[in-house]
XYZ file of C-alpha atoms in Angstrom:
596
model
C 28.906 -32.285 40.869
C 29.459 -28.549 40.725
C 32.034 -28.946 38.180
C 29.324 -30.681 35.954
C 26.763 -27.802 36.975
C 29.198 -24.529 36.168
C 29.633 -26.407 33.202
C 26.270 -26.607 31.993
C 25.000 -23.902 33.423
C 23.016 -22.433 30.345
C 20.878 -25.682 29.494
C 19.787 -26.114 33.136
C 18.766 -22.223 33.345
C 16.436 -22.583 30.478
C 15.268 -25.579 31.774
C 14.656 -24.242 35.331
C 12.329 -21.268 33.028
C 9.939 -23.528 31.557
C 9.643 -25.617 34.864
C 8.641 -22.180 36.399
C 6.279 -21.207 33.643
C 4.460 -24.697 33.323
C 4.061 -23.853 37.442
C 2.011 -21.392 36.576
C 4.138 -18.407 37.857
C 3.706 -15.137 36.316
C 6.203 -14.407 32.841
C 7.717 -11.584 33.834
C 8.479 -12.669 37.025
C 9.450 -15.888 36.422
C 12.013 -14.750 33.853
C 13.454 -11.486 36.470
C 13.301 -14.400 39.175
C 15.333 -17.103 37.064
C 17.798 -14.671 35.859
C 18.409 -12.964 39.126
C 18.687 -16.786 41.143
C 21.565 -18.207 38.419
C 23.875 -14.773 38.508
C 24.068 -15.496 42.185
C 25.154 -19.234 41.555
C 26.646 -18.591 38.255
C 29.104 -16.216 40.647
C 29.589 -19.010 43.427
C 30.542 -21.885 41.079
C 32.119 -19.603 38.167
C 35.569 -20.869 39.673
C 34.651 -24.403 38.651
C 33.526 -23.411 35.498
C 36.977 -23.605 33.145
C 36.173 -19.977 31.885
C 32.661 -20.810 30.896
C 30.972 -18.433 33.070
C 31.687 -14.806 32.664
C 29.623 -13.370 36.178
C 30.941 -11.184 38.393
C 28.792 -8.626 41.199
C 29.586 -5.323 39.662
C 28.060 -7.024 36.119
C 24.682 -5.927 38.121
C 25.261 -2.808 37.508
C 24.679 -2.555 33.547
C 20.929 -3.946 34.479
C 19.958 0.155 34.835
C 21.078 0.626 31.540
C 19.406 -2.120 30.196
C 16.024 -0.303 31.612
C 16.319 2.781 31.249
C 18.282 2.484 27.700
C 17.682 1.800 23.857
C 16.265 -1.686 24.795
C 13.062 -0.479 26.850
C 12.187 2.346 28.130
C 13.395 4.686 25.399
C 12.695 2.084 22.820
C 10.994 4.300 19.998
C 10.167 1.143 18.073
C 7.903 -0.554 21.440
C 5.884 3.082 21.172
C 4.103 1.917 18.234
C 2.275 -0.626 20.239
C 0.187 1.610 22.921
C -0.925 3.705 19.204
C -2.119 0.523 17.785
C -3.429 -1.008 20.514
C -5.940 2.331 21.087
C -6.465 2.285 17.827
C -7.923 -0.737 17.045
C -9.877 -0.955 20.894
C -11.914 2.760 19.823
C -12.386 0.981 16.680
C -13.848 -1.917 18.127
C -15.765 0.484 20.217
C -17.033 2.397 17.124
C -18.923 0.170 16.137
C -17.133 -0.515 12.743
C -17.191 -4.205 12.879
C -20.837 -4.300 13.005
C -21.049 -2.562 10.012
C -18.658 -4.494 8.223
C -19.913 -7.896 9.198
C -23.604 -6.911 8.670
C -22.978 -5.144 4.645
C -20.570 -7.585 3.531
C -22.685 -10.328 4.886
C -25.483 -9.552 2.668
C -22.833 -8.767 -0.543
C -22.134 -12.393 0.041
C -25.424 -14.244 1.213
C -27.084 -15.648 -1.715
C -24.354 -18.025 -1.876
C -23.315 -21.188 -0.143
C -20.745 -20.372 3.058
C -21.861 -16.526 2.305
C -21.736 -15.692 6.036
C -17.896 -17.407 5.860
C -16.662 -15.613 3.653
C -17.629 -12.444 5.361
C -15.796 -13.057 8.388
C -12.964 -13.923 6.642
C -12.900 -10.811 4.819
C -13.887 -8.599 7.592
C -11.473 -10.578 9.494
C -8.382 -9.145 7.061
C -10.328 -6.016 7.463
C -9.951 -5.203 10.931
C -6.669 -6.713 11.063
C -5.191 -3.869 8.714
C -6.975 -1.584 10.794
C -7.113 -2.940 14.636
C -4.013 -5.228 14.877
C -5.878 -6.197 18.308
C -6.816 -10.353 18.053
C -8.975 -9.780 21.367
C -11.072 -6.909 19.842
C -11.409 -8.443 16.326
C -12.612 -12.411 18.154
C -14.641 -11.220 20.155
C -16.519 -8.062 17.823
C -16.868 -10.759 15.058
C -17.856 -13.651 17.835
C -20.828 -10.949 19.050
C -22.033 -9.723 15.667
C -21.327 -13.139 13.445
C -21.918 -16.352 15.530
C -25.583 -16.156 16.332
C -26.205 -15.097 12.858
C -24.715 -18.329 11.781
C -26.418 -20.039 14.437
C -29.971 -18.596 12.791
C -29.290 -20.106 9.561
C -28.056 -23.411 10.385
C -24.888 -23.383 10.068
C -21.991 -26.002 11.423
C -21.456 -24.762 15.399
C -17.676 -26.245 15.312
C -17.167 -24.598 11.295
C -18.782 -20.901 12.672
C -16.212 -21.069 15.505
C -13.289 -22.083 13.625
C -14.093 -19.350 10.912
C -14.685 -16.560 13.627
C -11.349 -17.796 16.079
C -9.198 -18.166 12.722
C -10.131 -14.683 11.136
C -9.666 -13.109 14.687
C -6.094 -13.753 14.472
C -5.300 -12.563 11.509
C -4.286 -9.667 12.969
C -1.394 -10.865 13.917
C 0.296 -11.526 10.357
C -0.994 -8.944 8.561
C 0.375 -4.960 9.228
C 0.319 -3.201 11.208
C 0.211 -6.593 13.502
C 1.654 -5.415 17.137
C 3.676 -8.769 17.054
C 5.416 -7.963 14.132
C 6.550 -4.649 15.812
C 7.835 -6.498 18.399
C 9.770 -9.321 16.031
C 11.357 -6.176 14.581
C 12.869 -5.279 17.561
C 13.990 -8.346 18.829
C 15.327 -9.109 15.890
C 16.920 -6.076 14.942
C 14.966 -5.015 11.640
C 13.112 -2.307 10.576
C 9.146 -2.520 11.415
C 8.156 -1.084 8.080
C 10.500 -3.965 6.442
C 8.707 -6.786 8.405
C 5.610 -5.096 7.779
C 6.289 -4.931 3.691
C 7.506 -8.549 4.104
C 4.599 -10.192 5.783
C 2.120 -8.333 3.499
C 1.252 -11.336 0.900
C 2.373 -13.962 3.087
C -1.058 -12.243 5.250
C -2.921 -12.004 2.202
C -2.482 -15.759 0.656
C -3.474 -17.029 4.598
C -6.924 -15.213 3.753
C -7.175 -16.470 0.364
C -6.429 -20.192 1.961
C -8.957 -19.815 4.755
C -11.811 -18.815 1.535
C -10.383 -21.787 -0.530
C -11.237 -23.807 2.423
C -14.397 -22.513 3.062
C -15.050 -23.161 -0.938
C -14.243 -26.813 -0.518
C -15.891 -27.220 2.168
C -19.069 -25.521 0.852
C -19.050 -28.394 -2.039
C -18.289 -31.592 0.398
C -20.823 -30.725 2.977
C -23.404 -28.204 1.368
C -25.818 -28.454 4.156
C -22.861 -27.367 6.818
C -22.860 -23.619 5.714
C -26.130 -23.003 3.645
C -26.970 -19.526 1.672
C -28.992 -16.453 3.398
C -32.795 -16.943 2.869
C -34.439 -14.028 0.549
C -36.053 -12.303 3.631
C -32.962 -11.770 5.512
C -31.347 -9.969 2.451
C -32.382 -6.661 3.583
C -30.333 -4.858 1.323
C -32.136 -6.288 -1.717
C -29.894 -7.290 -5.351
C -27.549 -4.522 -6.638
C -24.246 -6.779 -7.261
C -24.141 -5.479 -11.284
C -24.533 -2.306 -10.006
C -21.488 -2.677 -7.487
C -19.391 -3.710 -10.205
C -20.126 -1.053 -12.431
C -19.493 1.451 -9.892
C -16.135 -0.837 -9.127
C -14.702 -0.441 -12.916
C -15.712 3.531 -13.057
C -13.401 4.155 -9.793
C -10.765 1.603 -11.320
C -10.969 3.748 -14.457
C -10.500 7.056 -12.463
C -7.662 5.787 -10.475
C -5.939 4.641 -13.734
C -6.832 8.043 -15.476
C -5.010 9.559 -12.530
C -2.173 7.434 -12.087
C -1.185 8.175 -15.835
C -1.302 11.716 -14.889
C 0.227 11.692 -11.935
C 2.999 9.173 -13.285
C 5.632 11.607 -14.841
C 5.679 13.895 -11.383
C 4.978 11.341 -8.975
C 7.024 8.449 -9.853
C 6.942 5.157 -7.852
C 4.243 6.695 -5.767
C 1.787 7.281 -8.943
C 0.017 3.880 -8.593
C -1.008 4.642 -4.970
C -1.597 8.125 -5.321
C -3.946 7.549 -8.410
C -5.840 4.808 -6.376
C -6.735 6.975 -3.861
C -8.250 9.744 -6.198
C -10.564 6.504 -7.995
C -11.496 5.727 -4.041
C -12.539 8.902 -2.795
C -14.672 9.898 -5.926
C -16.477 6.608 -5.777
C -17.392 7.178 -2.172
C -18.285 11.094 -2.712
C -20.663 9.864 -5.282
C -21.908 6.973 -3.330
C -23.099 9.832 -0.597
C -24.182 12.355 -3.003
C -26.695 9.487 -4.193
C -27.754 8.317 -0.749
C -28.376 12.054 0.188
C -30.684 12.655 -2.801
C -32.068 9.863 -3.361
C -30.626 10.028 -7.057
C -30.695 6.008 -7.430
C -27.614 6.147 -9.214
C -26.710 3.122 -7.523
C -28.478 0.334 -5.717
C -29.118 0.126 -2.093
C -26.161 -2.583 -1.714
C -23.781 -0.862 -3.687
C -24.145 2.477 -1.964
C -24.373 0.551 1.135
C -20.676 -1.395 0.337
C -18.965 1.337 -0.336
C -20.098 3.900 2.032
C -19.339 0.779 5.064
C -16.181 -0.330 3.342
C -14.216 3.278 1.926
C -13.508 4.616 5.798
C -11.599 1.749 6.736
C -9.827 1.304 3.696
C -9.022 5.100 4.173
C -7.502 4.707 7.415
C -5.667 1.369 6.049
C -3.966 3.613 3.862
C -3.476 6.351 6.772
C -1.225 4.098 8.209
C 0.482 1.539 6.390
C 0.035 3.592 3.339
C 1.847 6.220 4.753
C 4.674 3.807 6.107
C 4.772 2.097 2.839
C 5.305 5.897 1.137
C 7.926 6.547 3.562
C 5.734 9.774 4.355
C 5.839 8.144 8.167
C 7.435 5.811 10.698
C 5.140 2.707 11.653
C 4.813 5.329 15.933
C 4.397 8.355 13.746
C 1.636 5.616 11.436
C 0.330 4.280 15.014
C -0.366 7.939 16.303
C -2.400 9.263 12.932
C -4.211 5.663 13.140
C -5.310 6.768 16.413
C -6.336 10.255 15.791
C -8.042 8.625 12.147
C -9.863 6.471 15.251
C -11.515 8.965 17.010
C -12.285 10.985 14.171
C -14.447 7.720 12.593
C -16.174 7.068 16.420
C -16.976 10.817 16.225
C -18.246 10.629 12.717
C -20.744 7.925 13.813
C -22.273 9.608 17.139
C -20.152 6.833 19.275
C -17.126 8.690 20.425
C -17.839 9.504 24.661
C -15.623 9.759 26.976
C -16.880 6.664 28.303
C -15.093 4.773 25.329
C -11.755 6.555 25.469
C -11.479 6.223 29.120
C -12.120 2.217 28.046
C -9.438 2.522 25.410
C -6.838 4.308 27.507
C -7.269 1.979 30.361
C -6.944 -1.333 27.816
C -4.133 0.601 26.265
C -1.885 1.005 29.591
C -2.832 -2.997 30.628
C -1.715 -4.107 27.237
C 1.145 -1.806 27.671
C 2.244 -2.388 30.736
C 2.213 -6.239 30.216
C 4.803 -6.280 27.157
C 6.849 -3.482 29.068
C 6.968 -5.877 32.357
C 8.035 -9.350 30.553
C 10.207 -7.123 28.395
C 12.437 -6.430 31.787
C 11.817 -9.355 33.284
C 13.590 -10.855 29.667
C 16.659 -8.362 29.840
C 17.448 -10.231 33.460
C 17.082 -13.347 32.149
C 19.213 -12.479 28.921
C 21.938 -10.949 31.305
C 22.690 -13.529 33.155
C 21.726 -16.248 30.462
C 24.601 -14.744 28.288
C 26.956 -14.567 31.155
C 26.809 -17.888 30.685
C 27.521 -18.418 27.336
C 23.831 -19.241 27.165
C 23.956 -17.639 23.393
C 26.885 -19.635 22.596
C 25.030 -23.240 23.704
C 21.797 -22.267 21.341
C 23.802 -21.564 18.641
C 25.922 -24.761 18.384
C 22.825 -26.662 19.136
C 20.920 -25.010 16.225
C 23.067 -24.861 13.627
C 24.244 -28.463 14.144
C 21.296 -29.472 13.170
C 21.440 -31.843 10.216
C 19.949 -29.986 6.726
C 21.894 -26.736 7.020
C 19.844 -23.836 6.570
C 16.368 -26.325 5.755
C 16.903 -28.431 8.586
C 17.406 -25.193 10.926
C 14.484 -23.465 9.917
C 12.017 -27.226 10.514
C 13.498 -27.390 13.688
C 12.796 -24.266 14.743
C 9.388 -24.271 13.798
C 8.389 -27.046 15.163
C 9.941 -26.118 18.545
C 7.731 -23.069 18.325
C 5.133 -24.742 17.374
C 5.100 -27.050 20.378
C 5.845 -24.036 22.594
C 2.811 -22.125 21.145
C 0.980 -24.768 23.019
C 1.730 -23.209 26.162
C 3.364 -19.719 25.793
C 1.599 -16.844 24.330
C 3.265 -15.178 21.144
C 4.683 -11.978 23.586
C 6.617 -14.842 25.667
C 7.541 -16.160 22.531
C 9.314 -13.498 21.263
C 10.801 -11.996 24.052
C 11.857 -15.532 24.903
C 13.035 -17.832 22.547
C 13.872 -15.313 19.304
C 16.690 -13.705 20.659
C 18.113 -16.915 21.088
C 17.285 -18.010 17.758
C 18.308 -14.658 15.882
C 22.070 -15.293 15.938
C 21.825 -18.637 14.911
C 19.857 -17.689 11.902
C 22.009 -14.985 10.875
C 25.079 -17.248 11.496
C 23.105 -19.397 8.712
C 22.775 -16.926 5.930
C 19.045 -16.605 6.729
C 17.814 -13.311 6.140
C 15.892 -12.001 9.403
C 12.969 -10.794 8.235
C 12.262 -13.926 6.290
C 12.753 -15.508 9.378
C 10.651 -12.878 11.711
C 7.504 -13.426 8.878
C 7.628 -17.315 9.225
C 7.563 -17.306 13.402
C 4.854 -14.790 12.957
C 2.810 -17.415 11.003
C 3.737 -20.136 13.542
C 3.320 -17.586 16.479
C -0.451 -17.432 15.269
C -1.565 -20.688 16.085
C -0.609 -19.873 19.869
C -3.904 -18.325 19.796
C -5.812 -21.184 18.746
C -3.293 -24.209 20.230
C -6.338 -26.413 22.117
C -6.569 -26.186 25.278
C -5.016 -22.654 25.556
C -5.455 -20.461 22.405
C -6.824 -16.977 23.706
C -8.568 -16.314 20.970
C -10.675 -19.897 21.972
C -10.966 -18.023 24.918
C -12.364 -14.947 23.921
C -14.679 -17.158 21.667
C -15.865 -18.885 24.902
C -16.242 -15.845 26.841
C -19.113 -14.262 23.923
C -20.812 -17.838 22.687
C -23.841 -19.233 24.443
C -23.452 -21.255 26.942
C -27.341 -22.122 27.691
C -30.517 -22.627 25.235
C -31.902 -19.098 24.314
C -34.723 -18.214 22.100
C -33.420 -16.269 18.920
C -35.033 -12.899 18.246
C -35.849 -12.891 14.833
C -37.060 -16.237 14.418
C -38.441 -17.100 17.821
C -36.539 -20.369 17.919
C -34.419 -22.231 20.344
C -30.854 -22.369 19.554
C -28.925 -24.975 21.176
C -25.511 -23.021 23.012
C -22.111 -23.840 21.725
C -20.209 -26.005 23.712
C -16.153 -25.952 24.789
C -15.202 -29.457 22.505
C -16.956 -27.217 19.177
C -14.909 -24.561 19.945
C -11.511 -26.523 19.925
C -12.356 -28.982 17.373
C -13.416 -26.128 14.803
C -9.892 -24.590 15.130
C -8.102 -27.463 14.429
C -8.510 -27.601 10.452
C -7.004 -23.853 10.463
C -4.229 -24.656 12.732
C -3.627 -27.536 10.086
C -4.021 -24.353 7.837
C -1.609 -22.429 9.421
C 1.044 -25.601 9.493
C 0.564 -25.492 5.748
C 1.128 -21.699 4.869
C 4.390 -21.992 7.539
C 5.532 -24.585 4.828
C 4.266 -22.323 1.961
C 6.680 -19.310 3.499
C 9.739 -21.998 3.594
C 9.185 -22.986 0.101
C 8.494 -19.722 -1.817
C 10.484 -17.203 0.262
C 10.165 -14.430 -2.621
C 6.497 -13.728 -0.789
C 8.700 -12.070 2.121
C 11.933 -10.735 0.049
C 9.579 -8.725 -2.014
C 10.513 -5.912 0.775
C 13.661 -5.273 -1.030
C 12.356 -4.205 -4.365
C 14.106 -5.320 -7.675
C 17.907 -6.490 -7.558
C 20.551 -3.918 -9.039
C 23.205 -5.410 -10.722
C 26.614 -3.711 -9.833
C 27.577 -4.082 -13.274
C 25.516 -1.456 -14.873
C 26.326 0.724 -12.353
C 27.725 3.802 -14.154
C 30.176 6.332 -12.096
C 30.486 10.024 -13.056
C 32.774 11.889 -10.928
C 32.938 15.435 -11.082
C 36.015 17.256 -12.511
C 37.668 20.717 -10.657
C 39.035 23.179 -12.548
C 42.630 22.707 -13.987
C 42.941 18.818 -13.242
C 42.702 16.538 -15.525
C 40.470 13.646 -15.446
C 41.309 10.003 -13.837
C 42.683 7.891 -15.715
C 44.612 10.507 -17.954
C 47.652 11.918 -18.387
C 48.430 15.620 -17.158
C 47.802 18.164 -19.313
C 51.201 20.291 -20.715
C 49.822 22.449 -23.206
C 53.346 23.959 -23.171
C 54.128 24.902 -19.599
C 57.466 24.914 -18.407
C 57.681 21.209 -16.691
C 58.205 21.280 -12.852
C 60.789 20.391 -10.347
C 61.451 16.324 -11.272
C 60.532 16.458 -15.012
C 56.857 16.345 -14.599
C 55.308 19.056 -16.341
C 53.102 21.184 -14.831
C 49.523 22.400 -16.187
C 49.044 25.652 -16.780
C 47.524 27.613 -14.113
C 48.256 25.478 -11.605
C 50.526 26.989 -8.667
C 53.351 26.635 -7.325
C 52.679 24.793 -4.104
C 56.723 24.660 -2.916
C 56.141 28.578 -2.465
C 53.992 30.415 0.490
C 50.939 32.040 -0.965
C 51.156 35.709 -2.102
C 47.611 37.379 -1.201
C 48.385 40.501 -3.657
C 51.402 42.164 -1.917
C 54.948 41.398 -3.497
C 56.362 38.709 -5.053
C 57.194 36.259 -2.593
C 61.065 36.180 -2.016
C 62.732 32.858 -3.316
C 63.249 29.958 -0.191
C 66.360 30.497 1.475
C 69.064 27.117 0.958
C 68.960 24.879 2.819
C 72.115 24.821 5.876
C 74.572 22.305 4.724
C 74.388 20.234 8.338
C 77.516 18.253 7.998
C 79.303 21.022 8.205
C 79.983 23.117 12.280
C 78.207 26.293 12.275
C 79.441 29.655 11.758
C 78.631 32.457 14.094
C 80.578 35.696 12.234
């Protein structure tokens, strides 16, 4: 019996985790706890073990390093997440959202699923700017849901739309989940954030497509904004008038800019057409010069600041101007600077955001320790070893490996929130995929899409939760129209995400299929071939791949002749003084020596 357990010592350690986690005990805890309880029998039996278990006491002592080392606490990479995480909560606090979901809401009432659509695209919004799922659920479930409510639309379609957009943040940059897949998997956090860029943006343009379909199949489940809640009044032709003058501009100036600026023109020139559109857009508002309708001015004046500080930070990562901390930080200071601009920045709201921050913090810091005990002793163990053979026996090679794997996530989504996840069960899966071939980002994009639907896994997505926590739960008389509106109950909630988690299963397949949506991180392909070499020539040598030069100098020692110029490096050097006196001869050692 303790033969057979020293011998399989790493499958009933993983087991004995998710026995403690289904329990109900805390992660971090459970996974210090687990690792700490199999070093001391992984020690005991290791005699038993036929050189399967590698433990021994004074192996305890590398834990400090692990802390206080590369891995955590001095982990540059993990610094990104308190920046992005105050970011996107002083955001939230700013009142940004609102704005958003209110403007674009009107842009896109007059037709069917209007209000769906908005969320959606506020959704992407605030995740290239927030990052936070909790901030942008619950901001959008506030604002959005009794709006929809008003107008009739479908109570289990509002809350899928509003749960589904929420976590959007966590595929598209600068997602705090990505940051940590970069780490755990050894890869840059701008290259995962370049690579899960359009896999982000074709999840949006699904969850619209949807939204269109649905619109035609069951009109009366999403209907258009009535006239007299268009505040804003018409002004769409005028919007897309002002739309082609800035995409003239920015062309103008990325021509202009293209012969100094390079690679960088395109961005660089986009950014002029931006800020003169919204310059203008003020200057009209201000006096009243009716340049541009109400909507348009209203559009871009609501959408140009985010878009700004979009560009602050992954523009600027992107660039290679910063590093996704050094992107975090100026997101955060581009933050305040927006709450301040709109009279909502107290210190009220940063004491809020600092004390969110540190919780949020402190959290991945505490399972990220409590996951470098497990890993210590799980390794010991050949833990690493066992996951590998069992992954990359699986029958399909590389195909098979990557449906296996996502389907175990997707089944551990269920019960593990994506932070577990990927402190968990990627560093086991890491090796195996590089073993494979697979490249890592690839593979860190595609459990970021699976890692998604942990938030909206019936019965314990959080962003359900957070849903819950801000939707009616009683009758209450709506303020605009004076009618009763029935609450929203639990079963709505879960049965409206389940056509996006389908979603989600989808786009995971999409990301298998097409993988060129995640290599476009590493640019175009340079063949070797055309790779041309110039090496630089000294004076008096003669190039490679030629013969010396004579041009009539006596030859050297051996025949070889010797170009001119070049000196004689049998001799010591002579600095100026006189001519340095011929080598003595060699002593003829076969011969005694002579002493007269």
């Amino acid at each position: 019996m303790i033969e057979f357990i020293a011998q399989n010592m790493a499958p009933i350690m993983f087991a004995s985790l998710i026995i403690f986690l289904l329990i109900g005990y805390p992660v971090a805890f459970s996974l210090a706890a687990n690792g700490l309880l199999f070093f001391f029998i992984g020690v005991l039996v290791s005699p038993y073990s036929g050189g399967s278990i590698n433990l021994a006491w004074p192996l305890l002592h590398a834990l400090p390093d692990n802390f206080y080392g590369t891995r955590v606490m001095s982990n540059d990479t993990l610094l990104a997440i308190p920046f992005f995480t105050f970011m996107g909560i002083v955001l939230e606090r700013s009142g940004m959202a609102e704005d958003l979901l209110d403007t674009i809401g009107q842009l896109f009432g007059p037709i069917r699923g209007g209000l769906a659509y908005a969320v959606i695209f506020v959704g992407a919004l605030l995740a290239a700017t927030t990052g936070v799922v909790a901030a942008s659920v619950i901001a959008m479930g506030l604002i959005s849901l009794p709006i929809m409510l008003r107008y009739g639309y479908d109570r289990r379609l509002a809350s899928g739309v509003i749960a589904a957009s929420g976590t959007l943040a966590q595929i598209i940059p600068p997602s705090l989940v990505l940051i940590v897949l970069a780490d755990q998997l050894g890869r840059s956090v701008g290259d995962m954030y370049a690579g899960a860029l359009i896999p982000g943006l074709v999840l949006t343009g699904i969850y619209m497509l949807y939204i269109l379909i649905m619109s035609i199949v069951r009109p009366n489940s999403m209907p258009a904004l009535p006239l007299e809640a268009r505040t804003l009044g018409h002004g769409v032709l005028s919007l897309i008038v002002a739309l082609l003058i800035a995409g003239a501009i920015s062309y103008g100036a990325y021509r202009y800019l293209a012969p100094t600026q390079g690679d960088n023109a395109d961005i660089l020139g986009f950014a002029v057409g931006v800020i003169v559109i919204y310059v203008a857009a003020i200057v009209d508002q201000r006096l009243r010069l009716k340049l541009m309708s109400k909507l348009a001015q209203q559009v871009v004046i609501v959408l140009i600041p985010p878009l700004a500080l979009i560009f602050l930070v992954l523009g600027t990562i992107f660039l290679g101007i910063a590093t996704p901390t050094e992107g975090g930080a100026m997101g955060s200071v581009g933050a305040l600077i927006m709450a301040a601009a709109k009279g909502r920045l107290s210190l009220d709201v940063v004491k809020q955001a600092l004390a969110s921050t540190t919780r949020l913090s402190s959290f991945v810091l505490f399972i990220l320790i409590g996951a470098r005990v497990f890993s210590l002793t799980f390794y010991g163990v050949n833990g690493h070893i066992w996951v590998e053979h069992l992954l990359t026996s699986l029958p399909g090679g590389e195909t098979g490996f990557l449906i296996g794997v996502n389907i175990l996530v997707f089944l551990l989504a269920f019960f593990l929130d994506f932070f577990e996840l990927a402190f968990i069960i990627v560093p086991l899966l890491a090796p195996a995929a590089d073993k494979l071939g697979i490249d890592l980002i690839w593979f860190g994009v595609l459990l970021g899409v699976n890692m998604q639907t942990s938030f909206m896994h019936p019965p314990f997505g959080f962003a359900l939760f957070y849903l819950r926590s801000v939707a009616a739960r009683v009758p209450y008389l709506d303020r605009i129209t004076g009618k009763q509106i029935a609450p929203v109950t639990t079963g709505q909630i879960y049965w409206g995400a389940v056509p996006f988690v389908c979603i989600q299963v989808i786009m995971i397949g999409l990301t298998i299929a097409f993988p060129q949506m995640v290599m476009r991180y590493k640019g175009d392909t340079v063949d070797p071939g055309t790779i041309d070499y110039q090496v630089p020539q000294a004076p008096g040598l003669s190039p490679l791949g030629t013969p010396p030069a004579n041009n009539g100098a006596a030859p050297a020692k051996g025949g070889v002749p010797a170009a001119p110029g070049t000196p004689d490096l049998s001799q010591p050097p002579n600095f100026g003084g006189a001519p340095a006196e011929p080598a003595a001869p060699a002593p003829d050692l076969s011969q005694p020596p002579k002493f007269n």
